[in-house]
Coordinates of C-alpha atoms and ligand atoms in Angstrom, one line a residue:
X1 CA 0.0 0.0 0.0
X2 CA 1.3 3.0 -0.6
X3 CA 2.2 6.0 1.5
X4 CA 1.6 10.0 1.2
X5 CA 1.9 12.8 3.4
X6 CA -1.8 14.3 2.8
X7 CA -5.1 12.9 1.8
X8 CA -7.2 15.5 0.4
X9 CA -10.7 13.6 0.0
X10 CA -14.3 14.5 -1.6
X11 CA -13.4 17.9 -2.5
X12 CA -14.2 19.7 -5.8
X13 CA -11.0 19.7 -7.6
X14 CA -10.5 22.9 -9.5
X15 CA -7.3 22.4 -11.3
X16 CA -7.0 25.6 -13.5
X17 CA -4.9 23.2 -16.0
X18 CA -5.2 24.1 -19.2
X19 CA -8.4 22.1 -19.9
X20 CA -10.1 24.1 -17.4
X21 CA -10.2 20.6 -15.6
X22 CA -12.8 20.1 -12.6
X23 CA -13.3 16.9 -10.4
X24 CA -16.2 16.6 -8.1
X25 CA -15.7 14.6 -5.7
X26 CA -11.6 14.4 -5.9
X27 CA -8.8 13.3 -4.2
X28 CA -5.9 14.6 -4.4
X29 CA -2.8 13.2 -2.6
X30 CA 0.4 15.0 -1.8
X31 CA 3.7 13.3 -1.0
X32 CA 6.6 15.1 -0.1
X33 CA 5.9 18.3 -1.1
X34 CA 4.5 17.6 -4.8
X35 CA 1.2 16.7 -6.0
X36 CA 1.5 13.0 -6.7
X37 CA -2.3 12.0 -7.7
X38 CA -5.3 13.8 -8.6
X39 CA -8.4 11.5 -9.3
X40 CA -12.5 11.5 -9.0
X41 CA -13.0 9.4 -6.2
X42 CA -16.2 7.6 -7.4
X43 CA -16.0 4.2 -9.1
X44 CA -11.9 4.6 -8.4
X45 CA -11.0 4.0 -4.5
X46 CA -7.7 3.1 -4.7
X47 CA -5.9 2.0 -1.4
X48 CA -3.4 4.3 0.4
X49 CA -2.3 5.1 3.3
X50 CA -2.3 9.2 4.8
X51 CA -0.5 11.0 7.4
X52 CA -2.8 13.6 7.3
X53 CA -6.1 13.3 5.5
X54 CA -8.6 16.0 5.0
X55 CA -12.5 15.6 4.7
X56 CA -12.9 18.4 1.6
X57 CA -16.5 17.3 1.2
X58 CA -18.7 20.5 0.7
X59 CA -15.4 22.5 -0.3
X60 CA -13.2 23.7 -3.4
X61 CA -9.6 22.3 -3.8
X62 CA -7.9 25.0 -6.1
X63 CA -4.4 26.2 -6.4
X64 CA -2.9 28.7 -3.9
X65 CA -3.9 32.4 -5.1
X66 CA 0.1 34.0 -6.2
X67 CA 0.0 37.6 -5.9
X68 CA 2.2 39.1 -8.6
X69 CA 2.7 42.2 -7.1
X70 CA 3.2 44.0 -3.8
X71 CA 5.0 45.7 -1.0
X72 CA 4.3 43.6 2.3
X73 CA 5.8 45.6 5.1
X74 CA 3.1 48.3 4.2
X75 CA 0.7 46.7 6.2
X76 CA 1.3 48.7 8.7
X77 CA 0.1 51.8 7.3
X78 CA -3.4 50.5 6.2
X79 CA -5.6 52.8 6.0
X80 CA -3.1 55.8 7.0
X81 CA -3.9 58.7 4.7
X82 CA -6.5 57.9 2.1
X83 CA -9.1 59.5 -0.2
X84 CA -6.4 62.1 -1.0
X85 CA -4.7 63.1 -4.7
X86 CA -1.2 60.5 -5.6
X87 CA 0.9 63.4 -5.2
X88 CA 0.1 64.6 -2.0
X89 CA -0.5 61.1 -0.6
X90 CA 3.0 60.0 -1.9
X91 CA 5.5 63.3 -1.2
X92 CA 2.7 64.0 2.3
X93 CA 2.1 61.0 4.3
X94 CA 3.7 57.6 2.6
X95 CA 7.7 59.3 1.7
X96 CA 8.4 60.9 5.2
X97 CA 6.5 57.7 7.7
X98 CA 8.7 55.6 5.5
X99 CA 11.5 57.3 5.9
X100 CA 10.9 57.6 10.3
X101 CA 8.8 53.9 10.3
X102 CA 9.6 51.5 7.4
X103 CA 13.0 50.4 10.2
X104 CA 14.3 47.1 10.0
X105 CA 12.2 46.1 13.3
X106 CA 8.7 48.2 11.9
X107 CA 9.2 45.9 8.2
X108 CA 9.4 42.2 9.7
X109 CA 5.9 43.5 12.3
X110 CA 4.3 44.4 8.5
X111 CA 5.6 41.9 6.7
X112 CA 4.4 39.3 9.1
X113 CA 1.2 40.6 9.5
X114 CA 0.7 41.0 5.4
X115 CA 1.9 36.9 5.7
X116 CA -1.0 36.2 8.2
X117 CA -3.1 37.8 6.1
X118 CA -2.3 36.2 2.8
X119 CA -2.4 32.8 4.3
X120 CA -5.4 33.7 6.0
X121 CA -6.9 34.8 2.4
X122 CA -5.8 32.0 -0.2
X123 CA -2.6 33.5 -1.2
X124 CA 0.5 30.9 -0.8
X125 CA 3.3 32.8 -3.3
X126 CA 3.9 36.6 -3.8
X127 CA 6.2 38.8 -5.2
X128 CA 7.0 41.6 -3.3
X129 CA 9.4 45.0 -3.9
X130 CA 10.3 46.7 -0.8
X131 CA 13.6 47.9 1.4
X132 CA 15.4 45.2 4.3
X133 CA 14.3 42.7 1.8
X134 CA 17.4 39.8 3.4
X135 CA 15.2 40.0 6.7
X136 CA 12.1 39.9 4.6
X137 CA 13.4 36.4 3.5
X138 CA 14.3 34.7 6.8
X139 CA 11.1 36.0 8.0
X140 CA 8.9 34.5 5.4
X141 CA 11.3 31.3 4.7
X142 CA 10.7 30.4 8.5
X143 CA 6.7 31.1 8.0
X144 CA 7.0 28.8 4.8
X145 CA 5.4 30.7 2.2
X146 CA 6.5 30.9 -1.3
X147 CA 8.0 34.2 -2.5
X148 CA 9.8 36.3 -5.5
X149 CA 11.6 39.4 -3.4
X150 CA 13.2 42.2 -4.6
X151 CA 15.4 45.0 -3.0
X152 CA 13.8 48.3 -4.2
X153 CA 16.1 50.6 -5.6
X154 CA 16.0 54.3 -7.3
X155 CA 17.8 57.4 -7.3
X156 CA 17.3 58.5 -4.0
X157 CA 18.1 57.2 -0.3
X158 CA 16.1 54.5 1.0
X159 CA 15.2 52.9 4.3
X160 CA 17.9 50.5 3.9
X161 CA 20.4 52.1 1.7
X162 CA 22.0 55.5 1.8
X163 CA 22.8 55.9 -1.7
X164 CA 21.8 53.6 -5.0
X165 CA 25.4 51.9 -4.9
X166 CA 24.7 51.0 -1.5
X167 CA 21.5 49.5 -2.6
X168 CA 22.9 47.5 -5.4
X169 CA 25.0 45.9 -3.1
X170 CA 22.7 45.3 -1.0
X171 CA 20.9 43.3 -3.7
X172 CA 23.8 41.3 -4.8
X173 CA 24.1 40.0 -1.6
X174 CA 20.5 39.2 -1.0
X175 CA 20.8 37.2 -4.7
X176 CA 23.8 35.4 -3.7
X177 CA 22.7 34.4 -0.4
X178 CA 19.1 33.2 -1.1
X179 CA 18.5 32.4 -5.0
X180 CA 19.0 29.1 -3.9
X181 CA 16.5 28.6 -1.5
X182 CA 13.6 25.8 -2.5
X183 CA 11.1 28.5 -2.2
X184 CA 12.6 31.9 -2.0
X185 CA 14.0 33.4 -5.7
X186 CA 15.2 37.1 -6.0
X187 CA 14.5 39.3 -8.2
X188 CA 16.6 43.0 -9.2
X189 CA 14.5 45.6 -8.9
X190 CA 14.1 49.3 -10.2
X191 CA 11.1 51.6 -8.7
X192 CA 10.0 53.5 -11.7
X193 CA 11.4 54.9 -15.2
X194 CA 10.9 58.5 -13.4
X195 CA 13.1 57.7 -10.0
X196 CA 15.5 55.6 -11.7
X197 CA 18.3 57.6 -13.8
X198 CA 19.2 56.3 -17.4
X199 CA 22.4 54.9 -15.5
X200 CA 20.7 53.0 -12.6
X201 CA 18.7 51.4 -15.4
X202 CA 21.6 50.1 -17.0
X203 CA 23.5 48.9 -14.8
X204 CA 20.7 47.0 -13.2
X205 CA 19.3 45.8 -16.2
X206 CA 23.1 44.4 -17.0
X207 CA 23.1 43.2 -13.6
X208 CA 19.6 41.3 -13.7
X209 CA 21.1 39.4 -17.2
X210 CA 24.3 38.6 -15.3
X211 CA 22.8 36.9 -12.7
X212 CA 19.9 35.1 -15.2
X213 CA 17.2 36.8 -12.7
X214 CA 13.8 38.4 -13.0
X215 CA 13.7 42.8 -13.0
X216 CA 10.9 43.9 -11.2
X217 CA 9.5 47.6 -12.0
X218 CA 6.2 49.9 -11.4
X219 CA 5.6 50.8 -15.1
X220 CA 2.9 53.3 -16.9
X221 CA 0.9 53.8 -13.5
X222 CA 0.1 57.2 -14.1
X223 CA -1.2 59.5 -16.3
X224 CA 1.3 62.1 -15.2
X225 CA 4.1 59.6 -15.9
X226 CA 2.7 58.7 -19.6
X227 CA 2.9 62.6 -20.0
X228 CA 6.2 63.1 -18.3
X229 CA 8.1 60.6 -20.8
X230 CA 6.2 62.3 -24.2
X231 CA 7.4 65.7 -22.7
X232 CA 10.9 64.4 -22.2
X233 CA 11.8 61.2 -23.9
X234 CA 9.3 62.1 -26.8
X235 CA 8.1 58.4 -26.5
X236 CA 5.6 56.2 -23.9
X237 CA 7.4 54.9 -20.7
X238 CA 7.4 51.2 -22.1
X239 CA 9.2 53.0 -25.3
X240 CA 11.6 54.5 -23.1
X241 CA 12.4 51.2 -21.3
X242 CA 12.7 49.1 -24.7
X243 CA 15.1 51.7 -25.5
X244 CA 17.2 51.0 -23.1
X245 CA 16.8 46.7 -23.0
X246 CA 14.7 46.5 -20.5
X247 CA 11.9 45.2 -22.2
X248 CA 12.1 41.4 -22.6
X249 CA 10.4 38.1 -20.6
X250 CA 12.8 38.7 -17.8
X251 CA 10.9 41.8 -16.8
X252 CA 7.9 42.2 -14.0
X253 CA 5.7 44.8 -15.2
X254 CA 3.3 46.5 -12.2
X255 CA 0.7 48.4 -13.7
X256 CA 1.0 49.0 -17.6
X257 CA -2.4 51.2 -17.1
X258 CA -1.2 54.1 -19.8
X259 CA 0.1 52.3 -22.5
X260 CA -0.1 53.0 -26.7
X261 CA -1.6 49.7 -28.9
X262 CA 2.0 50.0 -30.3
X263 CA 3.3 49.6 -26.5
X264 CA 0.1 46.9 -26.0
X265 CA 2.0 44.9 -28.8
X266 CA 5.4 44.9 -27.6
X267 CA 4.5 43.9 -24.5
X268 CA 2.4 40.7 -25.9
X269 CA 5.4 40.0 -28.4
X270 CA 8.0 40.3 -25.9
X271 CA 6.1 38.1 -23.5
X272 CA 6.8 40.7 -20.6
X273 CA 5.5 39.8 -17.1
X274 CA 2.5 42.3 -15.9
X275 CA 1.3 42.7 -12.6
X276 CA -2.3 43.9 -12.8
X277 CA -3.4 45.8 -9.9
X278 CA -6.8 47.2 -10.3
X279 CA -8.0 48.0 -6.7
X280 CA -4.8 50.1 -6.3
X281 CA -5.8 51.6 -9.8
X282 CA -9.5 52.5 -8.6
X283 CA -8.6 54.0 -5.4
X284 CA -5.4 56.1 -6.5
X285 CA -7.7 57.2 -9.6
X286 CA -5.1 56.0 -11.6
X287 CA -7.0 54.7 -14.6
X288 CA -8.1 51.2 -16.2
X289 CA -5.0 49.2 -17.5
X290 CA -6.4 47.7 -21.1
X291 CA -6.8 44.5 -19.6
X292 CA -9.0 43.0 -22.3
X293 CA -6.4 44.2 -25.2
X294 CA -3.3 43.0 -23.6
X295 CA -5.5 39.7 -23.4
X296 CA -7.1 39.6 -26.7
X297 CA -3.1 40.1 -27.6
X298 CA -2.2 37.3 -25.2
X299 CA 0.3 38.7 -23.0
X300 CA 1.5 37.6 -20.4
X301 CA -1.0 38.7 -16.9
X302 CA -0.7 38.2 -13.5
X303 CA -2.8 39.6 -10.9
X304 CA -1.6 41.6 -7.6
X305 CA -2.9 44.1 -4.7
X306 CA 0.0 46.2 -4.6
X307 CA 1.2 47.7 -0.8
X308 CA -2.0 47.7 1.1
X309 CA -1.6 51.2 2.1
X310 CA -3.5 52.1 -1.5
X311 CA -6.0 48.8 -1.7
X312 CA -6.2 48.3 1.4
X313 CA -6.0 44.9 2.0
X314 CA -4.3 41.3 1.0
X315 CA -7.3 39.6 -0.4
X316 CA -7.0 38.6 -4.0
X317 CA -10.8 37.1 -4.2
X318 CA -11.9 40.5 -3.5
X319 CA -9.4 41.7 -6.4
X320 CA -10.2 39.1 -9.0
X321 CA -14.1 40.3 -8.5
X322 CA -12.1 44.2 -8.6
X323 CA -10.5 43.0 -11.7
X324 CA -13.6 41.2 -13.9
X325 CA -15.8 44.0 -12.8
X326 CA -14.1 46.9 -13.9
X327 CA -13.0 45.6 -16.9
X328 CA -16.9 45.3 -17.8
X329 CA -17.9 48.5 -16.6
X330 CA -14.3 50.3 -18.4
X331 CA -15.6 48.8 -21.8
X332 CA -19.4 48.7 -21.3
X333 CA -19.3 44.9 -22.5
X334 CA -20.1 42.4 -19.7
X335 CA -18.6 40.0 -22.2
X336 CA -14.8 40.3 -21.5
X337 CA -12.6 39.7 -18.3
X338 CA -14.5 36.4 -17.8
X339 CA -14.4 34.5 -14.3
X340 CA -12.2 31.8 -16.0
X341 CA -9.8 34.4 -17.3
X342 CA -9.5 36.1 -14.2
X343 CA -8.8 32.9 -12.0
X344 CA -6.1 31.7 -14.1
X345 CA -4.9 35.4 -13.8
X346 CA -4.4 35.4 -10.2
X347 CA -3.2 31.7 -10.3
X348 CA -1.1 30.1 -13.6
X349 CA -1.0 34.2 -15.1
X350 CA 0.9 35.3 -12.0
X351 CA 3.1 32.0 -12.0
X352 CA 4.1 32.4 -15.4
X353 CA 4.8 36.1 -14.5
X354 CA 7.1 34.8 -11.7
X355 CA 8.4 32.2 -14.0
X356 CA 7.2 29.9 -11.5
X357 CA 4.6 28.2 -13.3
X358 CA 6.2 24.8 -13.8
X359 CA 5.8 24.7 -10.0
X360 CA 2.8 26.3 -9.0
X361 CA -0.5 28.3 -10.4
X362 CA -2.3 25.2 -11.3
X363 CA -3.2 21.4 -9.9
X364 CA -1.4 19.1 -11.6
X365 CA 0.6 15.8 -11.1
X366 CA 4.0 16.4 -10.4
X367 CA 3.6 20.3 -9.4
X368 CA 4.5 21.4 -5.9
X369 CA 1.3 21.3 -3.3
X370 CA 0.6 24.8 -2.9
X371 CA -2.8 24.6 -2.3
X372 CA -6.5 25.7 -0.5
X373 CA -9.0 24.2 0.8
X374 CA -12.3 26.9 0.7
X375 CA -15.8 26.3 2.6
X376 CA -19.1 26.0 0.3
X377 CA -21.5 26.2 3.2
X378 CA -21.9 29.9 3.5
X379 CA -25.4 31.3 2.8
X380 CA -23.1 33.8 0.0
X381 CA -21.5 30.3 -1.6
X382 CA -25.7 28.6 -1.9
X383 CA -26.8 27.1 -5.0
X384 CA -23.6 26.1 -6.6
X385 CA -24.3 26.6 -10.5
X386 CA -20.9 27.8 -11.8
X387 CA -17.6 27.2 -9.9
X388 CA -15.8 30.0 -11.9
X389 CA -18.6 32.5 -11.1
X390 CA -18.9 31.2 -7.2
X391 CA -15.0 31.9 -6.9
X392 CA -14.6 35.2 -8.5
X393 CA -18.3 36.5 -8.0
X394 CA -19.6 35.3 -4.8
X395 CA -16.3 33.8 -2.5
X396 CA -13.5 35.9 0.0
X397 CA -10.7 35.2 1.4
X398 CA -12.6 35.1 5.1
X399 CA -14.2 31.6 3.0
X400 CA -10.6 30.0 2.9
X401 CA -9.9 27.3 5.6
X402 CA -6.7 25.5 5.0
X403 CA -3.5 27.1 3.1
X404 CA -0.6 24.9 2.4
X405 CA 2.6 25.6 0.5
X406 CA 4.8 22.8 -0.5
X407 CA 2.8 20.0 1.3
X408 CA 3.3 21.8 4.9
X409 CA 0.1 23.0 6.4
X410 CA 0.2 27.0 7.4
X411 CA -3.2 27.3 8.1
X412 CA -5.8 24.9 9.3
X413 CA -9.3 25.4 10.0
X414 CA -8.7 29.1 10.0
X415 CA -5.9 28.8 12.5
X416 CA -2.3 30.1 11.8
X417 CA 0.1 27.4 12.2
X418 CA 3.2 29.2 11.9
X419 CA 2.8 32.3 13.1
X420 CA 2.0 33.3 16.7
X421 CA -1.0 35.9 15.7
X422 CA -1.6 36.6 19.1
X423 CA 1.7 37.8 19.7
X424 CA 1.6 40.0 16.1
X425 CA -1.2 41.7 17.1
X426 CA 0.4 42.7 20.0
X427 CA 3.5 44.3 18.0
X428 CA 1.3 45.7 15.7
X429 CA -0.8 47.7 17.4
X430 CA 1.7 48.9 19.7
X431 CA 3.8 50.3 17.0
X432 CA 0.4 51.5 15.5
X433 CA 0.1 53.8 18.9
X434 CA 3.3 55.2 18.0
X435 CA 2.2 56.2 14.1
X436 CA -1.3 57.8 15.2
X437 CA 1.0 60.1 17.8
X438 CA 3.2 60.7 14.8
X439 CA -0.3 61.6 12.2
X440 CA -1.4 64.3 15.3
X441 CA 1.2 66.8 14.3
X442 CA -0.5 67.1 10.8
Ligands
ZN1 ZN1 3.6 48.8 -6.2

């Protein structure tokens, strides 16, 4: 008889393969750390023997939600200055707490909260672009998610790093020490086109190819930035960035909201990596990216929150329903973004954008057991017609009741496994008491 680590019974299996696979009443059995059968249970018992099995009847069995792009530690400015213009948000509130706050200590209390939540939600795998990102790691390699992390750099001093030199250094380091880690990869990163010079481009972008690793970059966010590069580069910011290499399958693009059909093309034809961030879009009045253009022109999509300091929150069910409403209501046709499209956006699309997706974004024999287990019984998830339509329409993350990355169980039942929440929360609000006596000068 043979053995296997879990025993995932009677659940309906949503693979998001690319047969748009679904088994009612699957199993699905994991043996160290990979997916090692997936089968409908009726009329084909086979005899095994679990660890660990779990009852999934009444439940969905679906990939771990990847979140292609965000900026963890931000947590701890949720809901810290909103329903104010970009500008004065940015240069006002987010620049200077970041530059007294976003310390060594303050990152690993946000970035551990942002894990919590994330597990807590359905996401096992993200790819994040923030400062003390070598702390980030042993943080979230000891809570056992999956991650892409990248040290942001740009023209200016950061949190970590006094001048861009500095930073690069930092990021060579943080490359060399954990790009071989089973389920941490690094990725270079540059902020924007507008607070990275020409030169800390280049040498980046050389740097990135040297090393065979992933650039991350916020790109075309903003109206203001579309304008700025016609202005002064008398070409579109994903011009400006093919001008100089940067363009190519190695690159993460965030945003891509203010982008040319030329640009739309070059993106598609490069097979660029986009991060699609539409709740961050909505709320900093940013604009629609052409989601179903860059689509119909099959590039390459992913879908993120971005920092939850301009979302504000980790939940990618809530953004997937974000994502396929907007895209209706932006092109007054309730016939694109569909609930299957979106899914595999937030699952394979933001693997392949992470270049992860011959490990993860789907359920298949042989991939690595990232998976979640998510409760049907809810009034909001009665009748069952369409699984798609229950997951991106009708489902949050509050519905998700067992996480696991890699075959190791982070969340069960709703309860964190590794993490001590009751100790977070502590930490958290305690440094939140020092921020609100910091936001009564203003
Ligand atoms: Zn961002």
């Amino acid at each position: 008889m043979t053995h296997y680590d879990i025993a995932i019974e009677n659940g309906i299996i949503v693979t998001v393969d690319s047969n748009h696979t679904i088994l009612d009443k699957g199993t699905l059995l994991v043996k160290d750390g990979i997916i090692k059968k997936i089968y409908t249970t009726e009329n084909n018992r086979q005899d095994y023997v679990a660890a660990k099995t779990i009852n999934a009847s009444n439940k969905l069995v679906m990939p771990g939600l990847v979140n292609a792009h965000t900026h963890i530690p931000m947590t701890i400015y949720r809901g810290f200055a909103d329903d104010m213009p970009l500008q004065k948000w940015l240069h006002d509130y987010i620049f200077p707490a970041e530059q007294k706050f976003s310390t060594k200590e303050n990152i690993l209390i946000g970035a551990e909260l942002a894990a919590a939540e994330m597990i807590r939600s359905g996401t096992t795998c993200f790819c994040d672009m923030y400062f003390f990102e070598a702390e980030i790691a042993t943080l979230i390699s000891k809570i056992g998610m999956r991650a892409v992390l990248s040290e942001g750099l740009f023209d200016f001093p950061s949190p970590n790093c006094k001048t861009p030199k500095d930073g690069i250094n930092y990021a060579i380091k943080l490359f060399d020490k954990w790009n071989k880690h089973p389920f941490i990869d690094i990725a270079f990163c540059l902020h924007a086109p507008y607070t990275c010079s020409k030169e800390l481009i280049l040498e980046v972008k050389k740097l990135s190819t040297e090393k065979k690793a992933l650039l991350n970059i916020h790109i075309a966010e903003s109206e203001w930035e579309y304008n700025h590069f016609i202005k002064t580069e008398r070409c579109t910011p994903v011009e400006y960035l093919d001008k100089l290499g940067v363009i190519d399958n190695k690159l993460i693009a965030a945003h891509c909201v203010h982008v040319s059909d030329s640009d739309i093309e070059l993106l598609a034809n490069k097979k660029v990596g986009i991060a699609h961030n539409p709740e961050c879009n909505m709320k900093l009045a940013s604009g629609a990216a052409p989601i179903p253009k860059l689509l119909d022109a099959n590039a390459n999509i992913g879908l993120g929150t971005d920092g939850v300091a301009s979302n504000n929150n980790h939940d990618l069910f809530q953004e997937m329903r974000t994502a396929a409403l907007l895209h209706k209501f932006n092109s007054n046709d309730s016939t694109v973004a569909t609930a299957t499209q979106i899914i595999e956006m937030a699952t394979i699309g933001s693997a392949k954008v992470l270049h992860l997706d011959d490990k993860i974004g789907s359920l298949e024999v042989g991939k690595q057991a990232d998976i979640i287990i998510v409760d049907l019984t809810q009034p909001h998830a009665k009748p069952l017609y369409n699984v798609y339509s229950q997951i991106v329409y009708s489902l949050s993350g509050s519905d998700v009741e067992t996480s696991i990355v890699a075959g190791k169980i982070l969340m069960e039942n709703r309860k964190l496994k590794t993490i001590n929440y009751n100790l977070l929360k502590t930490r958290v609000e305690t440094l939140a008491n020092i921020i609100r006596a910091y936001l009564s000068f203003f």
